[in-house]
Amino acid sequence: MATQNPSQPPTPQVKPPDGEGGDAVVVERRTQKLKPPQMHQVVMLNDDYTPMEFVVVVIQEFFSKDRETATQIMLKIHLEGRGVCGVYSRDIAATKVDQVLDAANKAGHPLQCVAEPVE
Ligand code: TYC
């Protein structure tokens, strides 16, 4: 008659039943629900007092534009009343607005800019 080795207990032959009660992990496949984040454009506004050179430097510094591009954006704002300096996620756009307003206040210029959701 066969005897069990006491150091190795018998392997249980219990198999969980199919359906409820077993340890099976059910992975449901779902369609993607995440939408890309809403982007925001930072729009700079024209005024009659802020020097053109200051606006160009601000656009270069805070929106990483080269001098020629910054000058074109500044002139567009000057002629049309407003212009987009960059498009970012909401928090980054808000930070850009703060940086521009802070620099304008410190220099004593009335330059204004706002962030608005992109359509
Ligand atoms: N209109 C200003 C001037 O003639 C220049 C200017 C450009 C000011 C763009 C603000 O966002 C601005 N000095």
Coordinates of C-alpha atoms and ligand atoms in Angstrom, one line a residue:
M1 CA 0.0 0.0 0.0
A2 CA 1.4 3.4 -1.0
T3 CA 2.2 5.9 1.9
Q4 CA 2.3 9.7 1.8
N5 CA 5.7 11.4 2.3
P6 CA 5.0 13.5 5.4
S7 CA 7.2 16.4 4.2
Q8 CA 5.1 16.9 1.1
P9 CA 1.3 17.2 1.8
P10 CA -0.9 15.9 -0.9
T11 CA -1.8 18.3 -3.7
P12 CA -5.5 19.3 -3.4
Q13 CA -7.4 18.1 -6.4
V14 CA -10.2 20.6 -5.8
K15 CA -11.1 22.6 -8.9
P16 CA -13.2 25.8 -8.5
P17 CA -16.5 25.4 -10.4
D18 CA -17.1 27.4 -13.5
G19 CA -19.2 30.5 -13.0
E20 CA -19.7 32.3 -9.7
G21 CA -17.7 31.4 -6.7
G22 CA -14.3 30.7 -8.3
D23 CA -11.2 32.8 -8.3
A24 CA -11.4 33.6 -12.0
V25 CA -10.6 37.2 -12.9
V26 CA -13.0 38.7 -15.4
V27 CA -11.4 41.4 -17.6
E28 CA -14.0 43.5 -19.4
R29 CA -13.0 45.1 -22.6
R30 CA -14.3 48.7 -22.7
T31 CA -14.2 51.3 -25.4
Q32 CA -11.8 54.2 -24.7
K33 CA -13.7 56.9 -22.7
L34 CA -10.9 59.5 -22.2
K35 CA -11.1 62.6 -24.3
P36 CA -7.9 64.7 -25.1
P37 CA -7.7 67.7 -22.7
Q38 CA -9.4 70.9 -23.8
M39 CA -6.7 73.3 -25.1
H40 CA -6.6 77.0 -24.3
Q41 CA -5.2 79.8 -26.4
V42 CA -3.4 82.7 -24.9
V43 CA -4.7 85.9 -26.6
M44 CA -2.9 89.2 -26.2
L45 CA -4.8 92.4 -26.5
N46 CA -3.9 95.7 -28.0
D47 CA -3.6 99.0 -26.1
D48 CA -2.4 102.4 -27.0
Y49 CA 0.4 102.6 -24.4
T50 CA 2.5 99.5 -24.2
P51 CA 5.7 99.9 -26.4
M52 CA 5.9 97.6 -29.4
E53 CA 9.4 96.5 -28.4
F54 CA 8.1 95.4 -25.0
V55 CA 5.4 93.2 -26.6
V56 CA 7.9 91.6 -28.9
V57 CA 10.3 90.8 -26.1
V58 CA 7.4 89.3 -24.0
I59 CA 6.2 87.2 -26.9
Q60 CA 9.8 85.9 -27.5
E61 CA 10.4 85.2 -23.8
F62 CA 7.2 83.6 -22.6
F63 CA 6.0 82.0 -25.9
S64 CA 9.3 80.8 -27.2
K65 CA 9.0 82.6 -30.5
D66 CA 11.9 83.9 -32.6
R67 CA 12.1 87.7 -33.1
E68 CA 10.6 87.7 -36.5
T69 CA 7.6 85.6 -35.5
A70 CA 7.1 87.7 -32.3
T71 CA 7.2 90.9 -34.4
Q72 CA 4.5 89.5 -36.8
I73 CA 2.3 88.5 -33.8
M74 CA 2.8 91.9 -32.2
L75 CA 1.9 93.7 -35.5
K76 CA -1.2 91.5 -35.9
I77 CA -2.4 92.5 -32.4
H78 CA -1.6 96.2 -33.1
L79 CA -3.6 96.1 -36.3
E80 CA -6.4 93.8 -35.4
G81 CA -6.8 94.3 -31.7
R82 CA -5.9 90.8 -30.5
G83 CA -3.7 87.9 -31.4
V84 CA -3.0 84.3 -30.3
C85 CA 0.5 83.9 -28.8
G86 CA 0.3 80.2 -28.1
V87 CA -2.0 77.2 -27.4
Y88 CA -1.6 75.1 -24.3
S89 CA -3.3 72.9 -21.7
R90 CA -5.5 75.0 -19.3
D91 CA -2.9 75.2 -16.5
I92 CA 0.0 76.1 -18.7
A93 CA -2.1 78.8 -20.5
A94 CA -3.0 80.3 -17.1
T95 CA 0.6 80.4 -16.1
K96 CA 1.5 82.2 -19.3
V97 CA -1.1 84.8 -18.7
D98 CA 0.2 85.3 -15.1
Q99 CA 3.8 85.7 -16.4
V100 CA 2.8 88.3 -19.0
L101 CA 0.6 90.3 -16.6
D102 CA 3.4 90.2 -14.0
A103 CA 6.0 91.4 -16.4
A104 CA 3.7 94.1 -17.7
N105 CA 2.8 95.3 -14.2
K106 CA 6.5 95.4 -13.1
A107 CA 7.3 97.5 -16.2
G108 CA 4.4 99.8 -15.7
H109 CA 2.6 98.9 -18.9
P110 CA -1.2 98.2 -19.3
L111 CA -0.7 95.1 -21.5
Q112 CA -3.5 92.6 -21.1
C113 CA -3.9 89.0 -22.1
V114 CA -6.4 86.3 -21.5
A115 CA -6.7 82.5 -21.9
E116 CA -9.7 81.1 -23.7
P117 CA -10.8 77.6 -24.7
V118 CA -10.1 76.7 -28.3
E119 CA -13.3 75.8 -30.3
Ligands
TYC1 N1 -0.5 99.5 -29.9 C1 0.8 99.6 -29.2 C2 1.5 100.8 -29.6 O1 1.2 101.4 -30.7 C3 1.6 98.4 -29.4 C4 1.0 97.1 -28.8 C5 1.0 96.0 -29.6 C6 0.4 97.1 -27.6 C7 0.4 94.8 -29.1 C8 -0.1 95.9 -27.0 O2 -0.6 93.6 -27.3 C9 -0.1 94.8 -27.8 N2 2.6 101.2 -28.9

